[in-house]
Amino acid sequence: MKTKDDDKYARIIDATTALILAQGAAAVSTTQVAKKVGIAQSNIYLYFENKDDLLLQTLTTQQARVQAYFDGRFDSLAPLVAQLHQYIDLLAGFAVAEPGALTVIDQIKQLPGTPAEHPEALFAAPLVTAGIKAGLLRDLPPELHLTVIFNVIRHWAQLKPRPEFAQVHAMIWAAVAK
């Protein structure tokens, strides 16, 4: 019986990520992933139930990278308005530090049947909800705020040359603030 190897699991996730960036999540196949890793396609199924599970685990890996970037950087004791600004700045910092990660997340999230939460919603949804309740943010569903922030930052991070983020931050804040 074959056993699982953590290094191989990571290589499979990395190959899937690279393929998503090259051709989009919908076009990725387990055959392509196996070929890119240099393993038999049947080995993919030692780690993942099917393609959907592979994509979900790739999404989870990218979400964990977002969370790891925020851990230790986010000051949850700061005033709420400062936390909201901090969130925007940290997501932008992550987008620059991990090129492509937000695109991979977005690509997978666009697929039918993918869980609806945005990656940053793990802790950002309650933050945005608090901002709405405090009257700092527009009284709209938190998902809309998160979508604006996530997508503007994702697009900004891909621009060459990239405009100064202070202007982009101001634009995001103008869109979501009350």
PDB file of C-alpha atoms in Angstrom:
ATOM      1  CA  MET A   1       0.000   0.000   0.000  1.00  0.00           C
ATOM      2  CA  LYS A   2       1.301   3.451  -0.908  1.00  0.00           C
ATOM      3  CA  THR A   3       1.681   6.028   1.844  1.00  0.00           C
ATOM      4  CA  LYS A   4       1.153   9.769   1.715  1.00  0.00           C
ATOM      5  CA  ASP A   5       4.151  12.071   1.526  1.00  0.00           C
ATOM      6  CA  ASP A   6       3.824  15.685   2.771  1.00  0.00           C
ATOM      7  CA  ASP A   7       6.355  16.893   0.206  1.00  0.00           C
ATOM      8  CA  LYS A   8       4.405  15.301  -2.638  1.00  0.00           C
ATOM      9  CA  TYR A   9       1.165  16.819  -1.314  1.00  0.00           C
ATOM     10  CA  ALA A  10       2.790  20.281  -1.363  1.00  0.00           C
ATOM     11  CA  ARG A  11       4.148  19.681  -4.885  1.00  0.00           C
ATOM     12  CA  ILE A  12       0.673  18.714  -6.074  1.00  0.00           C
ATOM     13  CA  ILE A  13      -0.835  21.867  -4.537  1.00  0.00           C
ATOM     14  CA  ASP A  14       1.960  24.000  -6.053  1.00  0.00           C
ATOM     15  CA  ALA A  15       1.451  22.421  -9.486  1.00  0.00           C
ATOM     16  CA  THR A  16      -2.284  23.015  -9.260  1.00  0.00           C
ATOM     17  CA  THR A  17      -1.655  26.633  -8.294  1.00  0.00           C
ATOM     18  CA  ALA A  18       0.687  27.132 -11.257  1.00  0.00           C
ATOM     19  CA  LEU A  19      -1.813  25.577 -13.661  1.00  0.00           C
ATOM     20  CA  ILE A  20      -4.637  27.757 -12.343  1.00  0.00           C
ATOM     21  CA  LEU A  21      -2.502  30.852 -12.884  1.00  0.00           C
ATOM     22  CA  ALA A  22      -1.604  29.712 -16.400  1.00  0.00           C
ATOM     23  CA  GLN A  23      -4.998  28.587 -17.674  1.00  0.00           C
ATOM     24  CA  GLY A  24      -7.706  29.155 -15.067  1.00  0.00           C
ATOM     25  CA  ALA A  25      -9.199  26.817 -12.489  1.00  0.00           C
ATOM     26  CA  ALA A  26     -11.925  25.438 -14.754  1.00  0.00           C
ATOM     27  CA  ALA A  27      -9.338  24.125 -17.238  1.00  0.00           C
ATOM     28  CA  VAL A  28      -7.170  22.265 -14.701  1.00  0.00           C
ATOM     29  CA  SER A  29      -7.251  18.468 -14.863  1.00  0.00           C
ATOM     30  CA  THR A  30      -5.729  15.856 -12.581  1.00  0.00           C
ATOM     31  CA  THR A  31      -3.867  14.533 -15.637  1.00  0.00           C
ATOM     32  CA  GLN A  32      -2.159  17.909 -16.115  1.00  0.00           C
ATOM     33  CA  VAL A  33      -1.346  18.186 -12.423  1.00  0.00           C
ATOM     34  CA  ALA A  34       0.173  14.689 -12.311  1.00  0.00           C
ATOM     35  CA  LYS A  35       2.246  15.401 -15.415  1.00  0.00           C
ATOM     36  CA  LYS A  36       3.518  18.690 -13.950  1.00  0.00           C
ATOM     37  CA  VAL A  37       4.488  16.959 -10.676  1.00  0.00           C
ATOM     38  CA  GLY A  38       6.000  13.967 -12.498  1.00  0.00           C
ATOM     39  CA  ILE A  39       3.786  11.317 -10.920  1.00  0.00           C
ATOM     40  CA  ALA A  40       1.141   8.906 -12.167  1.00  0.00           C
ATOM     41  CA  GLN A  41      -2.368  10.350 -12.225  1.00  0.00           C
ATOM     42  CA  SER A  42      -3.516   7.597  -9.858  1.00  0.00           C
ATOM     43  CA  ASN A  43      -1.172   9.045  -7.198  1.00  0.00           C
ATOM     44  CA  ILE A  44      -3.271  12.229  -7.121  1.00  0.00           C
ATOM     45  CA  TYR A  45      -6.102  10.122  -5.704  1.00  0.00           C
ATOM     46  CA  LEU A  46      -3.983   9.041  -2.748  1.00  0.00           C
ATOM     47  CA  TYR A  47      -4.171  12.669  -1.579  1.00  0.00           C
ATOM     48  CA  PHE A  48      -7.472  13.932  -3.003  1.00  0.00           C
ATOM     49  CA  GLU A  49     -10.857  12.286  -3.574  1.00  0.00           C
ATOM     50  CA  ASN A  50     -11.326  13.972  -6.950  1.00  0.00           C
ATOM     51  CA  LYS A  51     -10.596  17.188  -8.867  1.00  0.00           C
ATOM     52  CA  ASP A  52     -13.066  19.170  -6.740  1.00  0.00           C
ATOM     53  CA  ASP A  53     -11.273  18.072  -3.565  1.00  0.00           C
ATOM     54  CA  LEU A  54      -7.917  19.004  -5.126  1.00  0.00           C
ATOM     55  CA  LEU A  55      -9.207  22.476  -5.959  1.00  0.00           C
ATOM     56  CA  LEU A  56     -10.797  22.883  -2.524  1.00  0.00           C
ATOM     57  CA  GLN A  57      -7.514  21.904  -0.820  1.00  0.00           C
ATOM     58  CA  THR A  58      -5.659  24.354  -3.077  1.00  0.00           C
ATOM     59  CA  LEU A  59      -8.132  27.056  -2.007  1.00  0.00           C
ATOM     60  CA  THR A  60      -7.679  26.121   1.655  1.00  0.00           C
ATOM     61  CA  THR A  61      -3.894  26.317   1.262  1.00  0.00           C
ATOM     62  CA  GLN A  62      -4.125  29.810  -0.244  1.00  0.00           C
ATOM     63  CA  GLN A  63      -6.544  30.916   2.482  1.00  0.00           C
ATOM     64  CA  ALA A  64      -4.106  29.654   5.108  1.00  0.00           C
ATOM     65  CA  ARG A  65      -1.384  31.785   3.478  1.00  0.00           C
ATOM     66  CA  VAL A  66      -3.611  34.856   3.796  1.00  0.00           C
ATOM     67  CA  GLN A  67      -4.267  34.067   7.461  1.00  0.00           C
ATOM     68  CA  ALA A  68      -0.575  33.408   8.168  1.00  0.00           C
ATOM     69  CA  TYR A  69       0.333  36.766   6.630  1.00  0.00           C
ATOM     70  CA  PHE A  70      -2.176  38.555   8.884  1.00  0.00           C
ATOM     71  CA  ASP A  71      -1.148  36.653  12.035  1.00  0.00           C
ATOM     72  CA  GLY A  72       1.211  38.773  14.099  1.00  0.00           C
ATOM     73  CA  ARG A  73       0.678  41.823  11.875  1.00  0.00           C
ATOM     74  CA  PHE A  74      -2.946  42.651  12.609  1.00  0.00           C
ATOM     75  CA  ASP A  75      -3.558  44.708  15.772  1.00  0.00           C
ATOM     76  CA  SER A  76      -6.944  43.592  17.048  1.00  0.00           C
ATOM     77  CA  LEU A  77      -6.657  46.026  19.960  1.00  0.00           C
ATOM     78  CA  ALA A  78      -6.548  49.095  17.713  1.00  0.00           C
ATOM     79  CA  PRO A  79      -9.691  51.230  17.343  1.00  0.00           C
ATOM     80  CA  LEU A  80     -12.195  49.763  14.865  1.00  0.00           C
ATOM     81  CA  VAL A  81     -11.559  52.343  12.145  1.00  0.00           C
ATOM     82  CA  ALA A  82      -7.809  51.652  12.398  1.00  0.00           C
ATOM     83  CA  GLN A  83      -8.477  47.892  12.154  1.00  0.00           C
ATOM     84  CA  LEU A  84     -10.495  48.410   8.980  1.00  0.00           C
ATOM     85  CA  HIS A  85      -7.706  50.472   7.392  1.00  0.00           C
ATOM     86  CA  GLN A  86      -5.157  47.939   8.618  1.00  0.00           C
ATOM     87  CA  TYR A  87      -7.097  45.127   6.980  1.00  0.00           C
ATOM     88  CA  ILE A  88      -7.007  46.925   3.613  1.00  0.00           C
ATOM     89  CA  ASP A  89      -3.274  47.608   3.920  1.00  0.00           C
ATOM     90  CA  LEU A  90      -2.412  44.078   5.027  1.00  0.00           C
ATOM     91  CA  LEU A  91      -4.399  42.467   2.219  1.00  0.00           C
ATOM     92  CA  ALA A  92      -2.490  44.683  -0.224  1.00  0.00           C
ATOM     93  CA  GLY A  93       0.795  43.676   1.408  1.00  0.00           C
ATOM     94  CA  PHE A  94      -0.164  40.025   1.058  1.00  0.00           C
ATOM     95  CA  ALA A  95      -1.101  40.520  -2.604  1.00  0.00           C
ATOM     96  CA  VAL A  96       2.375  41.903  -3.299  1.00  0.00           C
ATOM     97  CA  ALA A  97       4.192  39.327  -1.128  1.00  0.00           C
ATOM     98  CA  GLU A  98       2.299  36.356  -2.626  1.00  0.00           C
ATOM     99  CA  PRO A  99       1.811  37.209  -6.308  1.00  0.00           C
ATOM    100  CA  GLY A 100      -1.010  35.234  -7.825  1.00  0.00           C
ATOM    101  CA  ALA A 101      -2.462  33.923  -4.553  1.00  0.00           C
ATOM    102  CA  LEU A 102      -5.539  36.154  -4.669  1.00  0.00           C
ATOM    103  CA  THR A 103      -6.057  35.253  -8.332  1.00  0.00           C
ATOM    104  CA  VAL A 104      -5.955  31.539  -7.489  1.00  0.00           C
ATOM    105  CA  ILE A 105      -8.477  32.118  -4.700  1.00  0.00           C
ATOM    106  CA  ASP A 106     -10.728  34.111  -7.021  1.00  0.00           C
ATOM    107  CA  GLN A 107     -10.466  31.526  -9.821  1.00  0.00           C
ATOM    108  CA  ILE A 108     -11.486  28.674  -7.529  1.00  0.00           C
ATOM    109  CA  LYS A 109     -14.242  30.747  -5.910  1.00  0.00           C
ATOM    110  CA  GLN A 110     -15.792  31.304  -9.352  1.00  0.00           C
ATOM    111  CA  LEU A 111     -16.345  27.572  -9.841  1.00  0.00           C
ATOM    112  CA  PRO A 112     -19.828  26.185  -9.147  1.00  0.00           C
ATOM    113  CA  GLY A 113     -20.130  24.474  -5.786  1.00  0.00           C
ATOM    114  CA  THR A 114     -17.210  26.275  -4.136  1.00  0.00           C
ATOM    115  CA  PRO A 115     -17.943  27.575  -0.607  1.00  0.00           C
ATOM    116  CA  ALA A 116     -19.147  31.182  -0.742  1.00  0.00           C
ATOM    117  CA  GLU A 117     -16.857  32.817   1.839  1.00  0.00           C
ATOM    118  CA  HIS A 118     -13.976  34.959   0.683  1.00  0.00           C
ATOM    119  CA  PRO A 119     -10.617  33.896   2.141  1.00  0.00           C
ATOM    120  CA  GLU A 120     -10.247  36.987   4.223  1.00  0.00           C
ATOM    121  CA  ALA A 121     -13.780  36.485   5.527  1.00  0.00           C
ATOM    122  CA  LEU A 122     -12.291  34.102   8.088  1.00  0.00           C
ATOM    123  CA  PHE A 123     -11.820  37.131  10.324  1.00  0.00           C
ATOM    124  CA  ALA A 124     -12.747  40.061   8.069  1.00  0.00           C
ATOM    125  CA  ALA A 125     -16.496  39.429   7.903  1.00  0.00           C
ATOM    126  CA  PRO A 126     -16.930  40.078  11.631  1.00  0.00           C
ATOM    127  CA  LEU A 127     -14.652  43.138  11.304  1.00  0.00           C
ATOM    128  CA  VAL A 128     -16.710  44.538   8.435  1.00  0.00           C
ATOM    129  CA  THR A 129     -19.955  43.699  10.226  1.00  0.00           C
ATOM    130  CA  ALA A 130     -18.718  45.632  13.265  1.00  0.00           C
ATOM    131  CA  GLY A 131     -17.822  48.559  10.973  1.00  0.00           C
ATOM    132  CA  ILE A 132     -21.342  48.542   9.531  1.00  0.00           C
ATOM    133  CA  LYS A 133     -22.946  48.390  12.987  1.00  0.00           C
ATOM    134  CA  ALA A 134     -20.712  51.232  14.225  1.00  0.00           C
ATOM    135  CA  GLY A 135     -21.787  53.405  11.286  1.00  0.00           C
ATOM    136  CA  LEU A 136     -18.298  53.500   9.771  1.00  0.00           C
ATOM    137  CA  LEU A 137     -19.200  51.495   6.663  1.00  0.00           C
ATOM    138  CA  ARG A 138     -22.162  51.632   4.302  1.00  0.00           C
ATOM    139  CA  ASP A 139     -25.160  49.610   5.420  1.00  0.00           C
ATOM    140  CA  LEU A 140     -24.723  46.925   2.779  1.00  0.00           C
ATOM    141  CA  PRO A 141     -24.090  43.182   3.092  1.00  0.00           C
ATOM    142  CA  PRO A 142     -20.556  42.486   4.366  1.00  0.00           C
ATOM    143  CA  GLU A 143     -19.909  40.285   1.309  1.00  0.00           C
ATOM    144  CA  LEU A 144     -20.184  43.354  -0.935  1.00  0.00           C
ATOM    145  CA  HIS A 145     -17.608  45.238   1.130  1.00  0.00           C
ATOM    146  CA  LEU A 146     -15.284  42.227   1.058  1.00  0.00           C
ATOM    147  CA  THR A 147     -15.749  41.799  -2.686  1.00  0.00           C
ATOM    148  CA  VAL A 148     -14.860  45.437  -3.362  1.00  0.00           C
ATOM    149  CA  ILE A 149     -11.768  45.296  -1.162  1.00  0.00           C
ATOM    150  CA  PHE A 150     -10.575  41.887  -2.390  1.00  0.00           C
ATOM    151  CA  ASN A 151     -11.077  42.516  -6.102  1.00  0.00           C
ATOM    152  CA  VAL A 152      -9.672  46.039  -6.203  1.00  0.00           C
ATOM    153  CA  ILE A 153      -6.555  44.899  -4.350  1.00  0.00           C
ATOM    154  CA  ARG A 154      -6.211  41.777  -6.525  1.00  0.00           C
ATOM    155  CA  HIS A 155      -6.342  43.878  -9.691  1.00  0.00           C
ATOM    156  CA  TRP A 156      -4.047  46.565  -8.273  1.00  0.00           C
ATOM    157  CA  ALA A 157      -1.401  43.982  -7.344  1.00  0.00           C
ATOM    158  CA  GLN A 158      -1.304  42.722 -10.944  1.00  0.00           C
ATOM    159  CA  LEU A 159      -0.747  46.142 -12.528  1.00  0.00           C
ATOM    160  CA  LYS A 160       2.647  46.969 -14.004  1.00  0.00           C
ATOM    161  CA  PRO A 161       3.617  49.589 -13.021  1.00  0.00           C
ATOM    162  CA  ARG A 162       1.553  49.560  -9.881  1.00  0.00           C
ATOM    163  CA  PRO A 163       0.016  52.903  -8.809  1.00  0.00           C
ATOM    164  CA  GLU A 164       0.855  54.130  -5.318  1.00  0.00           C
ATOM    165  CA  PHE A 165      -1.292  52.141  -2.891  1.00  0.00           C
ATOM    166  CA  ALA A 166      -2.289  55.187  -0.827  1.00  0.00           C
ATOM    167  CA  GLN A 167      -4.463  56.311  -3.747  1.00  0.00           C
ATOM    168  CA  VAL A 168      -5.991  52.859  -4.140  1.00  0.00           C
ATOM    169  CA  HIS A 169      -6.601  52.636  -0.388  1.00  0.00           C
ATOM    170  CA  ALA A 170      -8.388  56.002  -0.516  1.00  0.00           C
ATOM    171  CA  MET A 171     -10.506  54.778  -3.445  1.00  0.00           C
ATOM    172  CA  ILE A 172     -11.471  51.583  -1.574  1.00  0.00           C
ATOM    173  CA  TRP A 173     -12.291  53.525   1.575  1.00  0.00           C
ATOM    174  CA  ALA A 174     -14.436  55.991  -0.404  1.00  0.00           C
ATOM    175  CA  ALA A 175     -16.354  53.035  -1.857  1.00  0.00           C
ATOM    176  CA  VAL A 176     -17.082  51.276   1.441  1.00  0.00           C
ATOM    177  CA  ALA A 177     -17.170  54.067   4.058  1.00  0.00           C
ATOM    178  CA  LYS A 178     -20.389  55.752   5.072  1.00  0.00           C
TER     179      LYS A 178
END
